[in-house]
Amino acid sequence: MDALPQDTLHQIFSSLPLRQIMICRSLSKFFNQLLTSPSFVHIISTQSPPLNLLALRPPHHHHQRHVSSSSCLHVFDPDLNQWLRFALDFLPFRSPHPVASSLGLVYLWGDSPDPPESTKSLVVCNPLTRQFRVLPQLGSAWSRHGSVLVDSQTRVMVLTELAALYFSGSNQWLKFSSNLPSKPRSPILVFDSVYALCDVGSPWRSEWKLFHCTISKLKTSQTWTRLEKHEWGDVFDILKRPRLVRGNGNKVLMVGGLKSSFSLNASCSTILILKLDLDSLEWDEAGRMPVEMFKCFQESSKFKVFGGGDRVCFSAKRIGRLALWDRCSEKAEWRWIDGVPGSGDGLSRGFVFEATLTAFP
């Protein structure tokens, strides 16, 4: 093998699917260098589509102190129905905490390598090529209270109820007032707009509404607009603890427990997925969890939702596995994901990761 010219080896391995290339890279240092070289990456840039994976965020207690298992990124491959792991030991930070991903790059919080210092940095990296870049320094409070939203490698936002930080490729963060009516729930970035659910109700009864703001408005007037139409009726009232998930293109998914009635402490009959078309502003039902699967979630006081596009994952305490809604094929299906690593309290959180060798921080 060593006697073959590098160009010949590149042509041979470029015919393999990305999954097989990743396996070959782990065989030896020689293959790792061969299959991550700039010339090989250039060859496969138009031949190997990214892998659509579901990545897990470490449990919250991993975010506070160093735990060895948090130095890797656990991902699930829905097409092969198996778990994979990407080491993060190439990062010069303690306790890396992945929080988001876009275009093959992972964004994570990392503790400064010097223990006396408690500063945290937002880092962007590609776990496949082990390349990374540190974004301009931020205070630790942003990592505790802010939601990291990413749409491309030059558009990053850290959003809280009171303020927002925006990074667009320059060497500094721009800070703006948020002026939201309450803490934003499950904010998402769709093209040039931010969408979030806010509770405008009373201390005794929640009333969720959908708010949005374009990035340009956030920079100037900080004006958030409530999205609503008379035709929507009680779309926000039928769901308990709704969350937003970005769909494909201009679609937004809203997920929550389907209330059995409008009473204050109504029970839920299932978990419902609604889809909003941002062009027509019309809602449609995208899916609802099968009754037998929902029985496992009924006794949990809360559940977590993550995903994107045509895949949404659900987790809850004491279940020990994930429920997956998958609509990537012509027909939507619901199935269980077993063998969840490091689930901690059982409430798994995560994000979509489009793994590729051609993304550069």
Coordinates of C-alpha atoms in Angstrom, one line a residue:
M1 CA 0.0 0.0 0.0
D2 CA 2.8 2.4 0.9
A3 CA 4.3 1.9 -2.6
L4 CA 1.3 3.2 -4.4
P5 CA 1.4 6.9 -5.4
Q6 CA -0.7 9.2 -3.3
D7 CA -2.8 10.3 -6.2
T8 CA -3.7 6.6 -6.9
L9 CA -4.7 6.0 -3.3
H10 CA -6.8 9.2 -3.3
Q11 CA -8.7 8.0 -6.4
I12 CA -9.3 4.5 -4.9
F13 CA -10.6 5.8 -1.6
S14 CA -12.6 8.6 -3.1
S15 CA -15.0 6.0 -4.6
L16 CA -16.0 4.9 -1.1
P17 CA -19.0 6.4 0.8
L18 CA -18.2 8.8 3.6
R19 CA -19.1 6.2 6.2
Q20 CA -16.4 3.9 4.9
I21 CA -13.9 6.7 4.6
M22 CA -14.4 7.5 8.3
I23 CA -13.8 3.8 9.2
C24 CA -10.6 3.7 7.1
R25 CA -9.3 6.9 8.8
S26 CA -9.3 5.1 12.2
L27 CA -7.2 2.2 11.0
S28 CA -3.8 3.9 11.4
K29 CA -2.0 7.2 11.4
F30 CA -1.1 6.7 7.8
F31 CA -4.7 6.4 6.7
N32 CA -5.8 9.3 8.9
Q33 CA -3.2 11.6 7.2
L34 CA -4.0 10.3 3.8
L35 CA -7.8 10.7 4.1
T36 CA -7.7 14.1 5.7
S37 CA -5.2 15.8 3.4
P38 CA -6.3 18.9 1.5
S39 CA -5.9 17.2 -1.9
F40 CA -8.1 14.3 -0.8
V41 CA -10.7 16.6 0.7
H42 CA -10.8 18.5 -2.5
I43 CA -11.5 15.4 -4.5
I44 CA -14.4 14.2 -2.4
S45 CA -15.9 17.7 -1.9
T46 CA -18.4 17.1 -4.8
Q47 CA -18.7 13.3 -4.4
S48 CA -19.5 12.6 -0.8
P49 CA -22.7 14.1 0.6
P50 CA -22.7 14.8 4.3
L51 CA -24.0 12.3 6.8
N52 CA -27.2 13.4 8.6
L53 CA -26.5 12.5 12.2
L54 CA -28.2 13.2 15.5
A55 CA -25.7 14.5 18.1
L56 CA -26.1 14.4 21.9
R57 CA -25.2 17.3 24.2
P58 CA -23.5 16.2 27.4
P59 CA -25.7 16.1 30.6
H60 CA -25.8 19.4 32.4
H61 CA -23.5 18.3 35.3
H62 CA -20.8 17.7 32.7
H63 CA -21.0 21.4 31.9
Q64 CA -19.8 22.3 35.3
R65 CA -16.8 20.1 35.9
H66 CA -14.4 17.9 34.0
V67 CA -15.7 14.5 33.2
S68 CA -13.7 12.2 30.9
S69 CA -16.7 11.0 29.0
S70 CA -17.5 14.5 27.9
S71 CA -14.4 14.8 25.8
C72 CA -16.2 13.2 22.9
L73 CA -19.2 13.8 20.8
H74 CA -21.8 10.9 20.7
V75 CA -23.9 10.8 17.5
F76 CA -26.5 8.5 16.2
D77 CA -26.7 7.4 12.5
P78 CA -30.4 6.8 11.8
D79 CA -29.7 5.2 8.4
L80 CA -27.5 2.5 9.9
N81 CA -29.2 2.5 13.3
Q82 CA -26.0 2.7 15.3
W83 CA -24.1 5.0 17.6
L84 CA -20.8 6.6 16.7
R85 CA -18.3 8.7 18.7
F86 CA -16.0 11.5 17.7
A87 CA -13.1 12.3 20.1
L88 CA -12.7 16.0 21.1
D89 CA -9.3 15.5 22.7
F90 CA -7.7 17.7 20.0
L91 CA -9.3 20.8 21.7
P92 CA -7.1 22.7 24.2
F93 CA -10.1 23.2 26.6
R94 CA -11.5 21.4 29.6
S95 CA -14.9 19.9 29.6
P96 CA -16.0 20.7 26.0
H97 CA -19.8 21.1 25.8
P98 CA -21.3 20.8 22.3
V99 CA -24.4 22.9 21.9
A100 CA -25.2 23.4 18.2
S101 CA -24.1 22.6 14.6
S102 CA -24.4 23.9 11.1
L103 CA -22.9 23.0 7.7
G104 CA -20.7 20.3 9.2
L105 CA -19.3 22.4 12.0
V106 CA -19.9 21.9 15.7
Y107 CA -20.2 24.8 18.2
L108 CA -19.2 24.1 21.8
W109 CA -18.4 25.9 25.0
G110 CA -15.0 25.1 26.5
D111 CA -13.4 26.0 29.8
S112 CA -10.1 27.8 29.8
P113 CA -7.2 25.3 30.2
D114 CA -5.9 27.1 33.3
P115 CA -8.0 26.0 36.3
P116 CA -7.8 29.3 38.2
E117 CA -9.6 31.1 35.4
S118 CA -13.3 30.5 35.0
T119 CA -13.7 32.0 31.5
K120 CA -15.5 30.0 28.8
S121 CA -14.9 30.3 25.1
L122 CA -17.3 29.5 22.2
V123 CA -15.4 27.2 19.8
V124 CA -16.2 26.0 16.3
C125 CA -14.7 22.8 15.1
N126 CA -15.0 19.9 12.7
P127 CA -14.6 16.7 14.7
L128 CA -13.8 14.7 11.5
T129 CA -10.8 16.8 10.5
R130 CA -10.0 17.8 14.1
Q131 CA -9.7 21.4 13.1
F132 CA -11.0 24.2 15.3
R133 CA -11.2 28.0 15.7
V134 CA -11.9 30.0 18.9
L135 CA -14.5 32.8 18.6
P136 CA -13.9 36.1 20.4
Q137 CA -14.0 35.9 24.2
L138 CA -17.3 35.9 26.0
G139 CA -18.2 36.0 29.7
S140 CA -19.2 32.8 31.5
A141 CA -22.8 34.1 32.1
W142 CA -23.5 33.8 28.3
S143 CA -22.8 30.1 28.4
R144 CA -25.1 29.6 31.4
H145 CA -28.1 31.6 30.2
G146 CA -27.7 32.0 26.5
S147 CA -29.0 29.9 23.6
V148 CA -26.5 29.4 20.8
L149 CA -28.1 29.7 17.4
V150 CA -26.1 29.1 14.2
D151 CA -27.1 29.2 10.5
S152 CA -23.8 29.4 8.8
Q153 CA -20.2 29.7 10.0
T154 CA -20.4 33.4 9.7
R155 CA -23.7 33.9 11.5
V156 CA -23.7 33.0 15.2
M157 CA -26.1 34.3 17.8
V158 CA -26.2 33.9 21.6
L159 CA -29.7 34.9 22.7
T160 CA -31.1 35.6 26.2
E161 CA -34.3 37.3 27.4
L162 CA -32.5 40.6 27.8
A163 CA -29.8 40.7 25.3
A164 CA -28.4 39.1 22.1
L165 CA -24.8 38.7 20.8
Y166 CA -24.3 38.4 17.1
F167 CA -21.1 37.3 15.3
S168 CA -20.8 37.5 11.5
G169 CA -17.2 36.7 10.7
S170 CA -15.6 39.9 12.1
N171 CA -13.3 39.7 15.1
Q172 CA -15.9 40.9 17.6
W173 CA -19.4 40.3 18.9
L174 CA -22.1 42.8 18.4
K175 CA -24.4 43.3 21.4
F176 CA -28.1 44.3 21.3
S177 CA -31.1 44.5 23.6
S178 CA -33.6 41.6 23.1
N179 CA -36.7 43.2 24.7
L180 CA -38.5 40.0 24.7
P181 CA -41.7 39.7 26.9
S182 CA -40.2 36.6 28.7
K183 CA -37.4 34.1 28.5
P184 CA -37.4 32.7 24.9
R185 CA -38.2 29.0 24.6
S186 CA -36.4 26.9 21.9
P187 CA -35.3 29.9 19.7
I188 CA -34.3 28.9 16.2
L189 CA -32.5 30.8 13.4
V190 CA -34.1 30.5 10.0
F191 CA -32.3 32.4 7.2
D192 CA -32.2 36.0 8.4
S193 CA -34.8 35.7 11.1
V194 CA -35.0 34.5 14.7
Y195 CA -38.1 32.7 16.0
A196 CA -38.9 32.0 19.6
L197 CA -41.9 31.0 21.8
C198 CA -42.6 33.4 24.8
D199 CA -45.0 33.1 27.6
V200 CA -47.3 36.2 27.8
G201 CA -49.7 34.6 30.3
S202 CA -50.1 35.0 34.0
P203 CA -48.2 33.3 36.9
W204 CA -51.1 30.9 37.1
R205 CA -51.6 30.0 33.5
S206 CA -49.2 29.9 30.6
E207 CA -50.1 31.5 27.3
W208 CA -47.5 30.8 24.6
K209 CA -47.1 33.0 21.5
L210 CA -44.7 32.9 18.6
F211 CA -42.3 35.9 18.2
H212 CA -39.9 36.7 15.4
C213 CA -37.3 39.3 14.6
T214 CA -35.1 39.8 11.6
I215 CA -31.4 40.2 12.2
S216 CA -31.4 43.6 10.6
K217 CA -34.2 44.8 13.0
L218 CA -32.4 43.3 16.0
K219 CA -29.4 45.5 15.1
T220 CA -31.4 48.7 14.9
S221 CA -34.9 48.8 16.6
Q222 CA -34.8 45.5 18.5
T223 CA -38.4 45.1 17.5
W224 CA -39.9 41.6 18.0
T225 CA -43.1 40.9 16.1
R226 CA -45.8 38.5 17.4
L227 CA -46.7 36.1 14.6
E228 CA -50.4 35.4 14.6
K229 CA -53.4 35.1 12.3
H230 CA -57.1 34.9 13.2
E231 CA -57.3 31.6 11.2
W232 CA -54.8 30.0 13.6
G233 CA -57.5 29.8 16.3
D234 CA -56.3 28.0 19.4
V235 CA -53.2 26.4 17.9
F236 CA -51.0 27.4 20.8
D237 CA -53.6 26.5 23.4
I238 CA -53.9 22.8 22.4
L239 CA -50.3 22.1 23.1
K240 CA -48.7 21.6 26.5
R241 CA -45.1 22.9 26.9
P242 CA -44.6 23.6 23.2
R243 CA -41.1 23.8 21.6
L244 CA -39.8 24.9 18.2
V245 CA -37.6 22.8 15.9
R246 CA -36.3 24.0 12.6
G247 CA -37.8 22.2 9.7
N248 CA -36.7 22.0 6.1
G249 CA -36.3 25.2 4.1
N250 CA -38.9 27.8 5.3
K251 CA -40.7 25.4 7.6
V252 CA -40.9 25.6 11.4
L253 CA -42.0 22.6 13.5
M254 CA -43.8 23.1 16.8
V255 CA -43.9 20.1 19.2
G256 CA -45.9 19.6 22.4
G257 CA -48.2 17.4 24.3
L258 CA -51.8 17.4 22.8
K259 CA -54.1 18.5 25.6
S260 CA -57.2 16.4 26.2
S261 CA -59.1 19.6 27.2
F262 CA -58.6 23.3 27.8
S263 CA -58.7 23.0 31.6
L264 CA -55.7 24.3 33.6
N265 CA -54.1 20.9 34.4
A266 CA -55.4 18.9 31.5
S267 CA -53.7 15.6 30.7
C268 CA -52.2 14.9 27.3
S269 CA -53.4 12.2 24.9
T270 CA -50.2 12.1 22.8
I271 CA -47.4 14.3 21.5
L272 CA -48.2 16.3 18.4
I273 CA -45.9 17.8 15.7
L274 CA -47.3 20.8 13.8
K275 CA -45.6 22.4 10.8
L276 CA -45.7 26.1 9.9
D277 CA -45.1 27.3 6.4
L278 CA -43.4 30.7 6.8
D279 CA -44.5 31.8 3.3
S280 CA -48.2 31.1 3.6
L281 CA -48.3 31.2 7.4
E282 CA -50.4 28.1 7.5
W283 CA -50.2 25.3 10.0
D284 CA -50.5 21.6 9.2
E285 CA -50.2 18.5 11.2
A286 CA -46.9 16.7 10.5
G287 CA -47.2 13.8 12.9
R288 CA -48.4 12.5 16.2
M289 CA -46.8 9.9 18.5
P290 CA -48.4 6.4 18.4
V291 CA -50.5 5.7 21.5
E292 CA -48.3 2.7 22.6
M293 CA -45.1 4.8 22.4
F294 CA -46.7 7.7 24.2
K295 CA -47.6 5.5 27.2
C296 CA -43.9 5.6 28.1
F297 CA -44.0 9.4 28.2
Q298 CA -47.3 9.8 30.1
E299 CA -45.8 9.5 33.6
S300 CA -42.9 11.9 33.0
S301 CA -43.6 15.5 34.1
K302 CA -41.5 16.8 31.2
F303 CA -39.7 15.7 28.1
K304 CA -37.0 17.1 25.8
V305 CA -37.2 17.6 22.0
F306 CA -34.3 18.0 19.6
G307 CA -33.6 17.5 15.9
G308 CA -34.3 19.3 12.7
G309 CA -35.5 18.9 9.1
D310 CA -37.5 15.6 8.9
R311 CA -36.2 14.0 12.1
V312 CA -37.2 14.8 15.7
C313 CA -36.1 13.0 18.9
F314 CA -37.9 12.8 22.2
S315 CA -36.5 11.9 25.6
A316 CA -37.9 11.7 29.1
K317 CA -36.9 10.6 32.6
R318 CA -36.7 6.9 33.4
I319 CA -37.3 5.8 29.8
G320 CA -33.6 5.0 29.0
R321 CA -34.1 5.4 25.2
L322 CA -35.1 7.9 22.6
A323 CA -38.2 8.1 20.5
L324 CA -37.6 9.1 16.9
W325 CA -40.0 10.7 14.3
D326 CA -38.4 10.1 10.9
R327 CA -39.9 11.5 7.8
C328 CA -36.9 11.4 5.5
S329 CA -38.5 8.6 3.4
E330 CA -41.8 8.9 1.6
K331 CA -43.7 7.6 4.7
A332 CA -43.1 8.9 8.2
E333 CA -42.2 6.4 10.9
W334 CA -41.9 6.3 14.6
R335 CA -39.2 4.1 16.2
W336 CA -37.1 3.7 19.4
I337 CA -33.4 4.4 19.6
D338 CA -31.7 2.1 22.2
G339 CA -28.3 2.2 23.7
V340 CA -28.2 5.9 24.5
P341 CA -24.8 6.8 25.9
G342 CA -24.3 8.9 29.1
S343 CA -28.0 9.8 29.4
G344 CA -27.6 10.8 33.0
D345 CA -31.1 11.8 34.2
G346 CA -32.6 10.4 31.0
L347 CA -33.4 13.8 29.6
S348 CA -31.2 13.7 26.5
R349 CA -30.6 16.9 24.6
G350 CA -29.0 17.3 21.2
F351 CA -28.9 18.8 17.7
V352 CA -28.6 17.7 14.0
F353 CA -25.0 17.2 12.8
E354 CA -24.3 17.0 9.1
A355 CA -20.9 15.3 9.2
T356 CA -18.5 16.1 6.4
L357 CA -14.8 16.3 5.7
T358 CA -15.1 19.4 3.7
A359 CA -16.2 21.9 6.3
F360 CA -13.5 24.2 7.6
P361 CA -13.8 26.3 10.8

